[in-house]
Every structure is written in structure tokens, then in C-alpha cells.
Amino acid sequence: MLNRKKTLLIFGILYLVFVGVLFFGLRYRLKNKFSVEGLNKTISGKSVFRDTTTDLCKYQILGDPKEEGNYVKINIFCSNGKKAVSTVSLSAIEDKTVGGFMAEYARIAGFEMTLFSDQNFVCYLDGKLLTDEMMKDNIRPTSTIDCRENPNK
Amino acid sequence: MKIKAINIFKFLTFLAVLVLALMVRKKSYAEIPIPGQSVDEYSYSWVGLSLIENGMPVGISGIDGYKNSLPMYVNVDRFFQTVSTGEPLTINYPWMDHPPLLGLITGGYAYLSGARVFEDTTSYIIRKPIIIIGTISVALLGIFCWINFGYFTGMLGGLLYATTPLVVLSSRMIQAENAIIPCLLACMIFMSLYIKKKDDYWLLAAALISGMATLFKLTGFVCHLFVLFALLGNYKKINKSFLNDFGFFLVVSLPISFLFVVYGLVYGLENFMNILFSNYNRFYGIGPNSLIELIRNQRLTQHKFLPEVSIISGWLVFLSLITKDVKNIGNKLAIFSVFAYLIVYIFFGSQPYGWYTFPFWPLLIILLSKFLSDGIVKGKNFVAVFFFSTMILGANISQIINVFAFQVYANWWRIGVAAIFFILVIMSILKLKSKLFYKILFLVMMAGIIYTNVQYLNNINIDFWWNNIS
């Protein structure tokens, strides 16, 4: 049989030591390890395990965000007939310029943004040809970006 | 010598059941259930990973009360391509929805496997620890049955829990309930040993494991409630012995549960309290019809159903048992556990997510196994045992071959099942008993159930998932 009083005493001492280590250990780590930049890197960093693609029509974002009027549609049409149609919530985009939006879309889909130019994609923002200058402009909610691969360019 | 050989045989067969449990859980574990259908799986792992990597718990929540809320697309497993609703994830920190122990296990494993960013936490990595935990649950269920009902029930319970398709699929999911299950089963083992042997070590072990259960999720308090019922059931009144035992149990278990508050204090008491109270006011989605839904619809996620006849049979056995004066300690403890979790389920109930019901399933399998093994070994309730066995086997067969393909065997089934029912009913009326007949009949049926369970599991691939699971 166990001596309950003695057991509880030992348990109490071990417990207090553990609580101390836990509390001060966690506080120390929080103070020394935490930074918003580091956290953003952990949250949105690219995975070494994930395949990156050179096919811009391979992946898309399914569904539609619930929040009305705060999204941008991006449609990518490849020369082989494939297409990727996505709607992205602007609430999840930190850099709200056209270029920032396209860079974030490329990160989510898992390809390098330079592939747009490398693979001769021509993009239109709400029907207007997207130029390098326009990439710095803020993107208008509910706008649509259409990118078409032009192998003859 | 002979006894030693028998014990070795028993141990090896038990080990074989665990190997089977691990194999069926491991097959296609990263694909089924489809990653992203429950983003909680990622959230738990992210909490652990971010605690290790950044010193801050970060996860998906969406409940009110968080100061830091980031809508983000984290396309792990490319689930935005497969099962997404299009909505970005709501990432919150410091994440306090639940205690962090499960996150530390899965996120810690991911970290050891090289994961450093959220996108690294693929199901292929993070589900590995949970299938080990699932296999431990099979072992604990088998041990509980073995201790309380004997070797044969232990094996049958282990085999049923190892192979029941819905249980196998559910045990691949990173949900706190899958970690609470082995705690509850261990607690049941310790309490049955305490009641039988009166050795305080078992009560101490139950207290330690009950405290640990609440560090997975607050619904781990089911263990505390279970111990309360078990001690009351043992002493049958609130006397000094009961108060001494329960007091000793609480003095050990509650401080362990309190570690969650200590953890919360590190990241701010106000934040911790806000989230705790937001959690308390959650939408009561299970609704007033939750009891019939528990019996009628077995869910994996909120919208994925897979009616599981073994679980439904377990509920029927449970209902029949609570109308009787149950004497067997094992049965009593299993019934107390069902009631303990039922109270927790109704009290904590929020959205009708399937995983909230997972802890019922091992308990129901225990009751079903005892009921079936009594039929096989002693010929008890043989008509009912045949009824349940036919129900489970028939449902399994219908999942493996469709009704048109079944027509080849229809006459065998029609004549065979009808004739056996006829014979069993006559035997029951005339009070005739033939243990050999029951044994052969039910053992063949049990073998059929286990075989069809495994076959059914083999058939569940991504196509089957989309086409057949509503």
C-alpha cells in the first residue's frame, strides 16, 4: 500500500518544480525567440517538401471567399487548353498592389512569379493590358486578372 | 511448461492484432481521410511547431476573443486545390483554444522530421504519431477486455477495434479526442485494477493519466467524471473511504489540469480568459437531437458520414445493459465511461463535428465484444448474437459488393440466414443448447466480420471516398 501523505508531498514538490520550469521556461523562450518577422516566416514560408511547378495552370484555389466585395479573380489560360481559375480573398493579402497580389498568388499556387514573363504570359487587369507600371498600383477589390500564354510572343 | 507455452501464444496473438491494427491504419493514411477536410489537423501541429520554433502557439481558430488574427492561405498538402471552400484560414495567436499537448506531439514530430514552416506539416508527416496513438488505443482496449472479461474477449475486442472501418479512418485524424481515448482506456484499466486489488498505485496512475487527458483538451475531464462514477459504483455510497479515495485522486489530477492555466498565464491572463469564455459561448450545433444523431449517424468530420453497424450495435447493447442490474466490473466501468462521456459531450457540445463522438466508439466496442464473446463461449443470448453478427457482416458485404453482384450468392444468404434464424429460435424456445454449434457458427461469422472489415478498408481509396461516403 502507498503512504498517501508521503506520496502527495513528493508529488507536490515535483509539481512545483515542474510548474516553475514550465512557466519561466516558456516566458524565456517567448522573450528570446518570438518576433513578428520570424512568425510570418513560419506561417507563410515556402515548404522544402512541396513541389514547385512550372505549369501555371496546374493548380488553382477552389471555392469562393465568403466576404463580399473583397476578392480578386485570377484566371490563367495556358496554350495547351488548360486553365486555372481562382478567387483570392484580399483580406489575406498583405501587399495590396497588383504585383503584391500576383506574388502572393504565385506563392500559394507554388510557382515562381517570374514564370509569368518567362513563359510569355500576357495579363489583363479588368480588360486592360497589365503593364509594369500598373504592378505598383493598388489592386481594386472585385477586379479580374486574366493571363494568357502567348507562345508566339 | 504448457502454461508458459499458452501464455507465449496468447502474447504473440495479441501482438499480431496490434500489427494488424498498425497496418490497416498505416495504409493510405496520408490520403484518407482527405487532408484539409479538417484543418484542425494542421492547426494542432502548427501550435506545436510554432511553440518550438517561435516560442508562441499559433493555430487556426476563428472564435472570438483573439487580439491577433491573420487571414492567410497556407497551402499545405495543396488542400486549397482539393477540398477548399475558398475561404482563407484564420490564424490566431497566442492560440489558446485547447491545451497544447497534442500539438507538441504532432508538431514536435514534424519538427524532428525537418519541418520548419507551416507548409512543411504535410499529412504524410503529422499523421504518423496519431496512428501510433491509435494502435496504443487498440492495445489498451484489448488489455481492458483481457483483464476484465478474459483473453478471448480481449482478442475479439482488439480485433474489432483494430479493423472496424470507421474507427480505423477516424484514428488517422489529428484530433484531441484520439489522444483522450487512450487516456480514458488506461484510466479504466487502472480503476478496474484498483477496485480488484485495492492498491493505491493504480489510483495514483488513474489520477496522473486523468490529469494528462485534460492537457489534450478540456473534455479530458471525462476521466475525472469516470473515476467519480467508478468509485461511487464501488462504495455504493458517499462514505469516508469514497471521500478519501476521490480526494486523493483530485489532489493529484487537478493540479496537472491546472498546468493549462499556468501555460495560459505565460501568454497573458486576459487573452486566456477571453478565449475560454468565447469557447464557452460557442454555437450549440449538435442541437437537441444529438442523442439520436449519435446512434444513427456516425460522422468523421462535420459533413462526412459513414454509418458503422458495429457502433450502432454497440449502442443497442449499451441500451439493453442499462435496463439490467449489471454485476460484471468490466461492463459496469464501460457503462460508467459511456455516461461520463455522454455528459461531457452534451455539456461541451458545439458544432456536430464527428471527432467529438470518437471516444464513444471504443467503449461501445468493449460492450459489443463482451456481448458477442458471451454468445460464442457460453451460448448466451445466442439469437441476439446471431442477429448482431449478421447485421454487421451483411452491412460489410454490401459495402464490398453491390446488390447486383450479390445476386450470385443471394440463395446461399436467403436460405442460410433464414435457416439459422429458424434453428436458433426453435432452440431458444425449447431451451436447447449446443455450445459446439454456437462456437463454430459465431467464430466463422466473427472471422467473416474481421475479413470483410479489412476488405472494406482496402476498397476505401480517394475515388471511393468521393463517390460513396456522403
XYZ file of C-alpha atoms in Angstrom:
623
model
C 0.000 0.000 0.000
C 1.047 3.538 -0.727
C 1.650 6.071 2.006
C -0.705 8.694 0.611
C 0.593 11.636 2.638
C 4.184 10.952 1.658
C 3.165 10.419 -1.982
C 1.294 13.716 -2.076
C 4.241 15.530 -0.520
C 6.642 14.166 -3.148
C 4.119 14.897 -5.871
C 3.670 18.459 -4.559
C 7.399 19.167 -4.582
C 7.899 17.715 -8.072
C 4.845 19.594 -9.279
C 6.050 22.965 -8.016
C 9.457 22.430 -9.600
C 7.780 21.476 -12.879
C 5.444 24.488 -12.785
C 8.420 26.792 -12.196
C 10.394 25.303 -15.073
C 7.347 25.402 -17.349
C 6.377 28.992 -16.557
C 9.811 30.566 -16.618
C 10.999 28.331 -19.479
C 8.075 29.358 -21.683
C 8.481 33.023 -20.748
C 12.171 32.886 -21.552
C 11.507 31.314 -24.933
C 8.772 33.807 -25.711
C 11.064 36.708 -24.860
C 14.051 35.387 -26.774
C 12.538 33.528 -29.693
C 9.410 35.407 -30.661
C 9.374 38.085 -33.333
C 6.620 39.037 -35.757
C 9.021 38.656 -38.709
C 10.056 35.185 -37.566
C 6.442 34.224 -37.086
C 5.461 35.461 -40.553
C 8.300 33.408 -41.968
C 6.997 30.303 -40.212
C 3.429 30.940 -41.317
C 3.994 31.860 -44.941
C 7.414 30.341 -45.648
C 7.772 28.074 -48.672
C 7.996 24.395 -47.895
C 11.045 22.432 -48.909
C 8.792 19.370 -49.223
C 6.276 20.930 -51.606
C 6.731 20.518 -55.336
C 7.091 23.737 -57.250
C 5.668 23.733 -60.719
C 6.444 25.444 -63.997
C 2.895 24.775 -65.204
C 0.870 27.819 -64.187
C -2.372 26.035 -64.994
C -1.668 23.021 -62.794
C -3.025 24.431 -59.528
C -5.845 26.741 -58.570
C -7.747 27.788 -55.466
C -11.145 26.157 -55.262
C -14.267 27.836 -53.953
C -15.118 31.444 -53.271
C -14.327 33.570 -50.223
C -17.417 34.410 -48.156
C -16.616 38.076 -47.658
C -18.490 40.009 -50.314
C -16.701 42.611 -52.415
C -13.210 41.933 -51.084
C -11.721 39.491 -53.532
C -9.813 39.373 -56.793
C -10.305 36.776 -59.509
C -7.322 35.479 -61.395
C -7.750 33.327 -64.494
C -4.738 31.775 -66.177
C -5.134 30.312 -69.666
C -2.357 28.073 -70.960
C -1.644 27.417 -74.635
C -2.370 23.678 -74.207
C -6.009 24.493 -73.443
C -5.724 24.101 -69.662
C -6.778 26.881 -67.326
C -6.580 27.760 -63.654
C -9.434 29.807 -62.236
C -9.048 31.170 -58.699
C -10.692 33.692 -56.439
C -8.481 35.068 -53.711
C -9.646 36.989 -50.663
C -7.931 40.357 -50.397
C -8.104 40.110 -46.616
C -5.297 37.542 -46.815
C -3.044 39.725 -48.992
C -0.639 41.951 -47.115
C 0.813 43.831 -50.111
C -2.324 45.099 -51.822
C -0.643 46.215 -55.048
C -1.249 44.324 -58.277
C 2.308 42.982 -58.143
C 1.901 42.038 -54.469
C -1.294 40.189 -55.255
C 0.305 38.232 -58.108
C 3.350 37.393 -55.997
C 1.096 36.090 -53.210
C -0.963 34.064 -55.704
C 2.263 32.554 -57.074
C 3.341 31.656 -53.519
C 0.020 29.959 -52.766
C -0.035 28.026 -56.049
C 3.633 27.134 -55.721
C 5.400 28.650 -58.708
C 7.938 31.424 -59.257
C 6.355 34.730 -60.211
C 8.997 35.252 -62.920
C 7.325 32.438 -64.852
C 4.649 34.905 -65.987
C 7.226 36.721 -68.088
C 9.488 33.696 -68.749
C 6.576 31.784 -70.308
C 5.304 34.793 -72.255
C 2.060 35.289 -70.396
C 0.173 38.447 -71.290
C -2.011 39.681 -68.456
C -5.029 41.966 -68.452
C -6.474 43.743 -65.454
C -10.203 44.241 -65.970
C -9.595 44.028 -69.705
C -6.686 46.467 -69.779
C -3.218 45.251 -70.673
C -1.212 44.924 -67.462
C 1.992 46.936 -67.682
C 4.991 47.038 -65.317
C 3.874 50.452 -64.023
C 0.422 49.141 -63.160
C 2.007 46.439 -60.967
C 2.749 49.083 -58.338
C -0.841 50.354 -58.231
C -3.188 49.223 -55.506
C -5.480 46.481 -56.716
C -9.182 47.250 -56.815
C -11.395 44.758 -54.931
C -13.593 42.589 -57.229
C -11.265 43.118 -60.182
C -10.293 40.295 -62.515
C -6.853 39.428 -63.830
C -6.716 37.331 -66.983
C -3.350 35.933 -68.036
C -2.974 34.205 -71.397
C 0.035 32.286 -72.536
C 1.242 33.602 -75.852
C 3.805 31.213 -77.330
C 4.205 33.419 -80.414
C 5.243 36.484 -78.469
C 5.689 -25.634 -19.292
C 2.321 -25.975 -21.004
C 1.028 -22.854 -19.218
C 4.123 -20.931 -20.313
C 3.598 -22.007 -23.931
C -0.056 -20.946 -23.755
C 0.924 -17.558 -22.340
C 3.501 -17.060 -25.076
C 0.868 -17.986 -27.665
C -1.588 -15.513 -26.135
C 1.010 -12.758 -26.093
C 2.003 -13.427 -29.707
C -1.603 -13.411 -30.931
C -2.181 -10.157 -29.059
C 0.911 -8.736 -30.732
C -0.405 -9.933 -34.120
C -3.628 -7.966 -33.504
C -1.567 -4.842 -32.841
C 0.461 -5.389 -36.018
C -2.804 -5.714 -37.952
C -4.112 -2.537 -36.267
C -0.990 -0.630 -37.258
C -1.019 -1.957 -40.834
C -4.627 -1.025 -41.572
C -4.117 2.406 -40.038
C -0.916 2.965 -41.980
C -2.299 2.053 -45.409
C -3.090 5.282 -47.322
C -3.036 7.188 -44.028
C -1.865 10.387 -45.712
C -4.669 10.319 -48.325
C -7.759 9.087 -46.426
C -9.417 10.990 -44.738
C -8.655 13.621 -47.354
C -6.206 16.184 -45.952
C -7.760 19.577 -45.386
C -11.289 18.332 -44.723
C -10.488 19.082 -41.109
C -7.976 21.912 -40.890
C -7.750 21.222 -37.132
C -5.230 18.550 -38.055
C -2.862 21.239 -39.301
C -3.781 23.638 -36.545
C -2.754 21.252 -33.768
C 0.561 20.610 -35.487
C 1.174 24.309 -36.146
C 0.623 25.071 -32.463
C 3.371 22.625 -31.527
C 5.677 23.678 -34.340
C 5.332 27.399 -33.637
C 5.808 26.855 -29.900
C 9.099 25.139 -30.640
C 10.194 27.390 -33.491
C 8.901 30.786 -32.306
C 8.068 30.390 -28.625
C 4.465 31.318 -29.432
C 1.495 28.967 -30.035
C -0.082 29.777 -33.397
C -3.058 27.931 -34.814
C -6.370 28.150 -36.624
C -9.309 29.225 -34.543
C -11.856 31.722 -35.714
C -13.542 32.012 -32.316
C -13.941 35.492 -30.859
C -11.585 36.775 -28.229
C -8.280 36.771 -30.093
C -6.363 40.007 -30.439
C -4.100 38.723 -33.197
C -5.956 37.374 -36.164
C -4.413 36.801 -39.605
C -6.380 35.593 -42.615
C -3.868 33.510 -44.596
C -3.590 30.998 -47.388
C -1.267 28.252 -46.170
C -1.466 25.716 -48.948
C -0.150 22.679 -47.117
C -0.910 19.410 -48.940
C -2.291 21.724 -51.639
C -5.658 21.428 -49.963
C -6.796 24.724 -51.480
C -6.749 22.749 -54.734
C -8.797 19.803 -53.423
C -11.244 20.465 -50.599
C -11.102 24.215 -50.085
C -14.176 26.401 -49.675
C -12.106 29.295 -50.967
C -12.004 30.981 -47.586
C -8.536 31.836 -46.226
C -7.596 30.294 -42.887
C -7.990 32.427 -39.786
C -4.724 32.143 -37.942
C -4.644 33.319 -34.354
C -2.004 33.772 -31.713
C -1.378 33.123 -28.895
C -3.604 30.142 -29.655
C -5.465 29.033 -26.531
C -8.448 27.073 -27.909
C -7.125 23.914 -26.260
C -4.099 22.863 -24.204
C -1.049 22.242 -26.376
C -0.091 18.620 -25.603
C -1.378 17.068 -28.834
C 0.190 19.903 -30.820
C 3.506 19.282 -29.124
C 3.338 15.591 -30.089
C 2.423 16.074 -33.764
C 4.186 19.421 -34.230
C 7.191 18.149 -32.296
C 7.336 15.094 -34.529
C 7.080 17.350 -37.581
C 9.925 19.487 -36.215
C 12.088 16.393 -35.694
C 11.252 15.371 -39.264
C 12.643 18.648 -40.577
C 9.518 20.825 -40.725
C 10.243 24.485 -40.029
C 7.360 26.312 -41.739
C 3.636 25.589 -41.676
C 3.595 24.373 -45.252
C 6.013 21.593 -44.236
C 3.446 19.935 -41.984
C 2.006 17.564 -44.565
C -0.357 14.771 -43.525
C 2.343 12.313 -44.505
C 4.413 13.632 -41.604
C 1.949 14.818 -38.991
C -0.380 11.813 -39.071
C 2.368 9.346 -38.179
C 2.251 9.933 -34.393
C -1.532 9.723 -34.348
C -1.634 6.280 -35.984
C 0.790 5.105 -33.294
C -1.546 6.563 -30.658
C -4.451 4.795 -32.405
C -2.598 1.486 -32.198
C -1.885 2.086 -28.499
C -5.634 2.555 -28.037
C -6.232 -0.864 -29.621
C -3.713 -2.377 -27.189
C -5.354 -0.680 -24.199
C -8.827 -1.754 -25.273
C -7.585 -5.329 -25.645
C -5.912 -5.187 -22.221
C -9.041 -3.812 -20.569
C -11.146 -6.620 -22.051
C -8.498 -9.223 -21.232
C -8.262 -8.125 -17.573
C -11.997 -7.891 -17.043
C -13.531 -10.468 -19.380
C -10.732 -12.852 -20.293
C -8.345 -13.499 -23.150
C -10.923 -14.336 -25.790
C -12.891 -11.103 -25.309
C -9.594 -9.215 -25.275
C -8.717 -10.654 -28.658
C -12.180 -10.124 -30.092
C -12.358 -6.547 -28.774
C -8.857 -5.851 -30.066
C -9.688 -7.281 -33.492
C -12.968 -5.392 -33.781
C -11.442 -2.090 -32.670
C -8.383 -2.714 -34.846
C -10.385 -3.254 -38.028
C -13.769 -1.509 -37.778
C -13.540 0.747 -40.852
C -14.879 3.963 -39.328
C -12.654 3.541 -36.274
C -9.605 2.992 -38.477
C -10.312 6.085 -40.580
C -11.049 8.203 -37.522
C -7.875 7.120 -35.766
C -5.795 8.614 -38.586
C -7.083 12.106 -37.789
C -5.180 14.515 -35.584
C -7.924 15.324 -33.142
C -7.564 15.666 -29.386
C -10.248 13.011 -28.914
C -7.877 10.446 -30.417
C -5.435 11.262 -27.619
C -8.131 11.305 -24.928
C -9.232 7.766 -25.929
C -6.044 6.002 -24.727
C -6.113 8.113 -21.549
C -9.689 7.057 -20.830
C -8.942 3.405 -21.627
C -5.831 3.487 -19.419
C -7.885 5.101 -16.674
C -10.463 2.302 -16.999
C -7.712 -0.320 -16.737
C -6.220 1.366 -13.655
C -9.583 1.728 -11.957
C -10.553 -1.876 -12.627
C -7.223 -2.956 -11.097
C -7.724 -0.584 -8.168
C -11.189 -1.932 -7.474
C -9.953 -5.524 -7.690
C -6.615 -5.180 -5.871
C -7.127 -2.126 -3.633
C -3.599 -0.993 -4.389
C -3.187 2.809 -4.259
C -0.647 2.774 -7.074
C -3.486 2.124 -9.519
C -5.483 5.077 -8.196
C -2.389 7.252 -8.443
C -1.850 6.068 -12.030
C -5.505 6.861 -12.831
C -5.071 10.354 -11.351
C -1.896 11.059 -13.333
C -3.428 9.879 -16.612
C -6.687 11.786 -15.961
C -4.731 14.977 -15.407
C -2.813 14.328 -18.598
C -6.047 13.792 -20.564
C -7.124 17.374 -19.842
C -3.862 18.654 -21.315
C -5.052 17.380 -24.684
C -8.429 19.072 -24.403
C -10.711 20.131 -21.570
C -13.121 17.321 -22.479
C -10.428 15.095 -20.980
C -12.365 15.765 -17.760
C -14.310 12.699 -18.831
C -11.637 10.729 -16.944
C -12.377 12.632 -13.716
C -16.070 12.024 -14.138
C -15.478 8.362 -14.900
C -13.362 7.921 -11.742
C -16.099 9.603 -9.706
C -18.671 7.131 -11.080
C -16.311 4.157 -10.689
C -15.580 4.957 -7.029
C -19.249 5.633 -6.278
C -20.138 2.365 -8.008
C -17.563 0.580 -5.898
C -18.528 2.017 -2.495
C -22.221 2.435 -3.375
C -22.466 5.434 -1.017
C -20.612 8.622 -0.132
C -18.663 7.341 2.853
C -15.226 8.107 4.310
C -13.446 5.619 2.042
C -15.011 7.152 -1.028
C -14.091 10.681 0.086
C -10.527 9.612 0.891
C -10.075 7.961 -2.497
C -11.694 10.681 -4.543
C -9.913 13.397 -2.576
C -6.555 11.701 -3.184
C -7.421 11.361 -6.876
C -8.360 15.042 -7.228
C -5.331 16.326 -5.293
C -3.133 14.650 -7.912
C -5.197 15.078 -11.080
C -6.459 18.667 -10.771
C -3.028 20.324 -10.415
C -1.999 18.575 -13.636
C -5.071 20.000 -15.372
C -4.164 23.381 -13.883
C -0.951 23.349 -15.939
C -3.079 24.674 -18.819
C -3.780 27.811 -16.755
C -0.050 28.154 -15.944
C 0.652 27.865 -19.673
C -2.069 30.433 -20.432
C -0.581 32.884 -17.905
C 2.667 32.994 -19.877
C 0.804 34.493 -22.843
C -1.472 36.773 -20.815
C -4.311 36.036 -18.429
C -6.725 38.381 -20.199
C -6.188 36.667 -23.537
C -6.572 33.260 -21.890
C -9.829 34.200 -20.137
C -11.278 35.868 -23.267
C -10.800 32.718 -25.283
C -12.040 30.446 -22.525
C -15.281 32.423 -22.278
C -15.639 32.688 -26.078
C -15.314 28.905 -26.181
C -17.999 28.613 -23.521
C -20.459 30.615 -25.655
C -19.934 28.619 -28.827
C -22.802 27.797 -31.154
C -24.593 24.655 -29.896
C -24.660 22.954 -33.270
C -25.238 19.406 -32.052
C -28.746 20.584 -31.218
C -31.441 18.918 -29.129
C -31.452 15.844 -31.392
C -27.857 14.995 -30.512
C -28.685 11.658 -28.857
C -30.471 10.120 -31.830
C -27.773 11.528 -34.140
C -25.135 9.791 -32.015
C -26.783 6.428 -32.585
C -27.992 6.977 -36.138
C -25.165 8.840 -37.859
C -21.517 8.167 -37.317
C -19.511 11.094 -38.626
C -15.858 11.615 -39.444
C -15.988 15.359 -39.992
C -18.963 17.704 -39.905
C -20.357 16.538 -43.216
C -18.789 13.113 -43.796
C -20.945 10.195 -42.687
C -20.052 6.536 -42.714
C -22.737 4.549 -40.882
C -20.898 1.929 -38.872
C -23.013 -1.026 -37.855
C -20.561 -2.184 -35.174
C -21.000 1.163 -33.411
C -24.782 1.085 -33.821
C -24.763 -2.484 -32.429
C -22.647 -1.235 -29.519
C -25.283 1.393 -28.738
C -28.010 -1.265 -28.812
C -26.016 -3.484 -26.423
C -25.434 -0.458 -24.183
C -29.153 0.324 -24.109
C -30.001 -3.279 -23.281
C -27.401 -3.343 -20.472
C -28.605 -0.177 -18.746
C -32.011 -1.773 -18.298
C -30.410 -4.535 -16.199
C -28.560 -4.722 -12.910
C -25.065 -5.195 -14.299
C -22.762 -7.173 -11.986
C -19.589 -7.541 -14.061
C -16.996 -4.882 -13.128
C -15.755 -4.526 -16.705
C -19.245 -3.943 -18.068
C -20.021 -1.546 -15.220
C -16.889 0.512 -15.884
C -17.591 0.644 -19.616
C -21.153 1.821 -18.930
C -19.866 4.475 -16.481
C -17.445 5.651 -19.163
C -20.191 5.954 -21.756
C -22.283 8.018 -19.339
C -19.275 10.119 -18.300
C -18.501 10.967 -21.913
C -22.183 11.463 -22.737
C -22.377 14.139 -20.026
C -19.182 15.774 -21.324
C -20.442 15.540 -24.924
C -23.772 17.186 -24.114
C -22.193 19.849 -21.879
C -19.310 20.838 -24.166
C -21.293 20.280 -27.404
C -20.698 22.797 -30.158
C -20.676 22.035 -33.887
C -21.613 18.437 -34.810
C -18.044 17.547 -35.746
C -17.550 13.803 -35.992
C -14.479 13.733 -33.770
C -16.451 14.774 -30.692
C -18.073 11.341 -30.829
C -14.877 9.291 -31.313
C -14.430 8.499 -27.559
C -17.792 6.687 -27.504
C -16.612 4.140 -30.034
C -14.008 2.126 -28.066
C -16.434 1.984 -25.141
C -19.216 0.647 -27.347
C -16.841 -1.851 -28.962
C -15.938 -3.102 -25.455
C -19.613 -3.683 -24.629
C -20.268 -5.294 -28.013
C -17.213 -7.576 -27.709
C -18.282 -8.815 -24.284
C -21.799 -9.434 -25.568
C -20.574 -11.330 -28.649
C -17.936 -13.329 -26.780
C -20.508 -14.431 -24.205
C -22.515 -15.771 -27.140
C -19.532 -17.571 -28.613
C -18.106 -19.026 -25.382
C -21.209 -19.574 -23.259
C -24.004 -19.559 -25.822
C -25.605 -16.596 -24.008
C -28.257 -14.586 -25.896
C -27.402 -16.616 -28.994
C -30.293 -15.353 -31.123
C -29.311 -11.742 -30.436
C -25.629 -12.518 -31.046
C -26.539 -14.038 -34.404
C -28.724 -11.036 -35.188
C -25.916 -8.539 -34.454
C -23.293 -10.633 -36.256
C -25.492 -10.953 -39.344
C -26.246 -7.239 -39.252
C -22.545 -6.286 -39.147
C -21.438 -8.927 -41.648
C -24.280 -8.122 -44.037
C -23.525 -4.402 -43.935
C -19.847 -5.091 -44.616
C -20.653 -7.369 -47.568
C -22.943 -4.724 -49.036
C -20.034 -2.258 -48.909
C -17.756 -4.689 -50.734
C -20.088 -5.923 -53.486
C -23.149 -4.181 -54.815
C -26.587 -5.743 -54.699
C -26.422 -6.864 -58.362
C -23.125 -8.668 -57.935
C -24.512 -10.176 -54.729
C -27.297 -11.982 -56.632
C -24.906 -14.865 -57.350
C -24.831 -15.551 -53.603
C -28.412 -14.484 -52.875
C -29.812 -18.017 -52.476
C -26.995 -19.010 -50.148
C -27.716 -15.978 -47.993
C -31.503 -16.299 -48.224
C -31.576 -19.958 -47.268
C -28.583 -19.936 -44.933
C -29.513 -16.950 -42.771
C -33.220 -17.820 -42.707
C -32.485 -21.435 -41.766
C -30.071 -20.472 -38.993
C -32.563 -17.993 -37.573
C -35.213 -20.740 -37.707
C -32.965 -23.239 -35.908
C -31.816 -20.708 -33.274
C -35.360 -19.570 -32.492
C -36.503 -23.200 -32.105
C -33.504 -23.885 -29.861
C -34.273 -20.798 -27.818
C -37.952 -21.788 -27.352
C -37.062 -25.364 -26.404
C -34.135 -24.111 -24.285
C -31.752 -26.387 -26.181
C -28.059 -25.571 -26.062
C -25.267 -26.767 -28.283
C -22.057 -24.960 -27.399
C -20.144 -26.553 -30.265
C -22.718 -25.344 -32.778
C -22.623 -21.756 -31.413
C -18.868 -21.756 -31.281
C -18.416 -22.887 -34.878
C -21.212 -20.655 -36.170
C -20.135 -17.495 -34.369
C -16.416 -17.994 -34.875
C -16.995 -18.317 -38.628
C -19.111 -15.163 -38.511
C -16.500 -13.242 -36.481
C -13.805 -14.307 -38.947
C -16.115 -13.100 -41.725
C -16.616 -9.740 -39.983
C -12.881 -9.162 -39.487
C -12.109 -10.270 -43.056
C -14.802 -8.047 -44.570
C -13.697 -5.126 -42.354
C -10.211 -5.381 -43.820
C -11.536 -5.856 -47.370
C -13.818 -2.865 -46.977
C -10.874 -0.798 -45.741
C -8.811 -1.926 -48.724
C -11.543 -0.623 -51.023
C -11.574 2.843 -49.497
C -9.472 4.959 -51.790
C -9.937 8.556 -52.918
C -12.485 7.611 -55.610
C -14.483 5.514 -53.137
C -14.345 8.383 -50.651
C -15.829 10.917 -53.056
C -18.363 8.532 -54.604
C -19.619 6.543 -51.631
C -19.173 8.468 -48.427
C -21.912 11.042 -48.190
